[in-house]
mmCIF file of C-alpha atoms in Angstrom:
data_model
loop_
_atom_site.group_PDB
_atom_site.id
_atom_site.type_symbol
_atom_site.label_atom_id
_atom_site.label_comp_id
_atom_site.label_asym_id
_atom_site.label_seq_id
_atom_site.Cartn_x
_atom_site.Cartn_y
_atom_site.Cartn_z
ATOM 1 C CA UNK A 347 0.222 0.149 0.082
ATOM 2 C CA UNK A 348 2.826 2.651 0.813
ATOM 3 C CA UNK A 349 4.182 1.469 -2.710
ATOM 4 C CA UNK A 350 1.272 3.075 -4.168
ATOM 5 C CA UNK A 351 1.236 6.157 -1.930
ATOM 6 C CA UNK A 352 4.420 6.617 -2.584
ATOM 7 C CA UNK A 353 4.209 7.399 -6.429
ATOM 8 C CA UNK A 354 2.255 10.595 -5.492
ATOM 9 C CA UNK A 355 4.946 13.075 -5.146
ATOM 10 C CA UNK A 356 4.424 16.768 -4.979
ATOM 11 C CA UNK A 357 5.439 18.537 -7.662
ATOM 12 C CA UNK A 358 6.288 21.480 -5.629
ATOM 13 C CA UNK A 359 7.138 22.043 -2.190
ATOM 14 C CA UNK A 360 4.131 24.589 -1.466
ATOM 15 C CA UNK A 361 1.870 21.794 -2.591
ATOM 16 C CA UNK A 362 2.902 19.570 0.356
ATOM 17 C CA UNK A 363 3.355 22.418 2.978
ATOM 18 C CA UNK A 364 -0.308 23.716 1.916
ATOM 19 C CA UNK A 365 -2.338 20.243 2.833
ATOM 20 C CA UNK A 366 -2.808 20.672 6.844
ATOM 21 C CA UNK A 367 -5.288 18.459 8.582
ATOM 22 C CA UNK A 368 -7.076 19.797 11.726
ATOM 23 C CA UNK A 369 -6.816 17.565 15.156
ATOM 24 C CA UNK A 370 -9.423 14.658 14.925
ATOM 25 C CA UNK A 371 -11.643 14.503 17.699
ATOM 26 C CA UNK A 372 -11.109 11.563 19.933
ATOM 27 C CA UNK A 373 -15.447 11.319 20.099
ATOM 28 C CA UNK A 374 -17.769 10.702 17.631
ATOM 29 C CA UNK A 375 -21.167 9.585 17.127
ATOM 30 C CA UNK A 376 -22.328 8.388 13.509
ATOM 31 C CA UNK A 377 -20.258 10.553 11.182
ATOM 32 C CA UNK A 378 -16.690 12.348 11.725
ATOM 33 C CA UNK A 379 -15.895 15.552 9.940
ATOM 34 C CA UNK A 380 -12.237 15.842 9.139
ATOM 35 C CA UNK A 381 -11.665 19.274 8.076
ATOM 36 C CA UNK A 382 -8.083 21.024 7.169
ATOM 37 C CA UNK A 383 -6.782 23.355 4.624
ATOM 38 C CA UNK A 384 -5.289 22.817 0.955
ATOM 39 C CA UNK A 385 -4.310 24.799 -1.916
ATOM 40 C CA UNK A 386 -7.526 26.964 -3.020
ATOM 41 C CA UNK A 387 -9.644 24.809 -5.592
ATOM 42 C CA UNK A 388 -7.822 21.824 -4.561
ATOM 43 C CA UNK A 389 -9.155 18.429 -5.104
ATOM 44 C CA UNK A 390 -9.182 16.533 -1.940
ATOM 45 C CA UNK A 391 -10.201 12.825 -1.438
ATOM 46 C CA UNK A 392 -10.388 10.643 1.266
ATOM 47 C CA UNK A 393 -9.140 6.932 1.175
ATOM 48 C CA UNK A 394 -8.588 3.765 3.154
ATOM 49 C CA UNK A 395 -4.953 3.421 3.406
ATOM 50 C CA UNK A 396 -5.179 -0.757 3.604
ATOM 51 C CA UNK A 397 -7.662 -1.196 0.531
ATOM 52 C CA UNK A 398 -7.182 2.183 -1.414
ATOM 53 C CA UNK A 399 -10.943 2.228 -1.006
ATOM 54 C CA UNK A 400 -12.492 5.527 -1.862
ATOM 55 C CA UNK A 401 -14.538 7.353 0.776
ATOM 56 C CA UNK A 402 -15.221 11.035 0.038
ATOM 57 C CA UNK A 403 -14.549 13.767 -2.108
ATOM 58 C CA UNK A 404 -14.651 17.656 -1.842
ATOM 59 C CA UNK A 405 -12.968 20.984 -3.548
ATOM 60 C CA UNK A 406 -11.151 23.397 -1.043
ATOM 61 C CA UNK A 407 -12.723 26.693 -0.983
ATOM 62 C CA UNK A 408 -11.316 29.859 -2.202
ATOM 63 C CA UNK A 409 -9.573 30.348 1.568
ATOM 64 C CA UNK A 410 -8.142 26.662 0.969
ATOM 65 C CA UNK A 411 -10.374 24.887 3.760
ATOM 66 C CA UNK A 412 -12.333 21.876 3.269
ATOM 67 C CA UNK A 413 -14.608 19.306 4.927
ATOM 68 C CA UNK A 414 -14.428 15.099 4.332
ATOM 69 C CA UNK A 415 -16.880 13.039 6.120
ATOM 70 C CA UNK A 416 -16.258 9.468 7.559
ATOM 71 C CA UNK A 417 -18.677 7.248 9.008
ATOM 72 C CA UNK A 418 -16.311 4.743 10.463
ATOM 73 C CA UNK A 419 -12.924 4.102 11.853
ATOM 74 C CA UNK A 420 -9.502 3.074 10.498
ATOM 75 C CA UNK A 421 -6.479 4.246 8.932
ATOM 76 C CA UNK A 422 -7.007 6.739 6.008
ATOM 77 C CA UNK A 423 -5.251 8.896 3.635
ATOM 78 C CA UNK A 424 -6.080 12.374 2.788
ATOM 79 C CA UNK A 425 -4.824 12.914 -1.007
ATOM 80 C CA UNK A 426 -4.764 16.530 -2.464
ATOM 81 C CA UNK A 427 -2.814 16.686 -6.022
ATOM 82 C CA UNK A 428 0.066 14.496 -5.683
ATOM 83 C CA UNK A 429 0.700 14.685 -1.924
ATOM 84 C CA UNK A 430 -1.127 12.918 0.940
ATOM 85 C CA UNK A 431 -1.321 12.901 4.857
ATOM 86 C CA UNK A 432 -2.171 9.803 7.030
ATOM 87 C CA UNK A 433 -5.103 9.851 9.718
ATOM 88 C CA UNK A 434 -6.125 7.504 12.245
ATOM 89 C CA UNK A 435 -9.680 7.556 13.502
ATOM 90 C CA UNK A 436 -10.298 5.603 16.644
ATOM 91 C CA UNK A 437 -13.803 5.906 18.219
ATOM 92 C CA UNK A 438 -13.514 5.721 22.042
ATOM 93 C CA UNK A 439 -16.228 3.616 24.097
ATOM 94 C CA UNK A 440 -17.283 5.373 26.946
#
């Protein structure tokens, strides 16, 4: 799996630095919203890290902000352009 993601290389250093993910909440009920920032107008996608299953996609706004929704726990990759970052989603039972 890492080999597939290693083929995504940022064209510019600014592209890699622009993808930022806000801290993921530790508690959620049914749907978790992953928020962050990317280059304005960039397409942002969410994949399952282990199976490359497509989960959600959106386009970053003029200010670069985006929101992705996920309804399960697991290991995910947020992909924007030619760069990506990992996200771990765990659900706490309280």
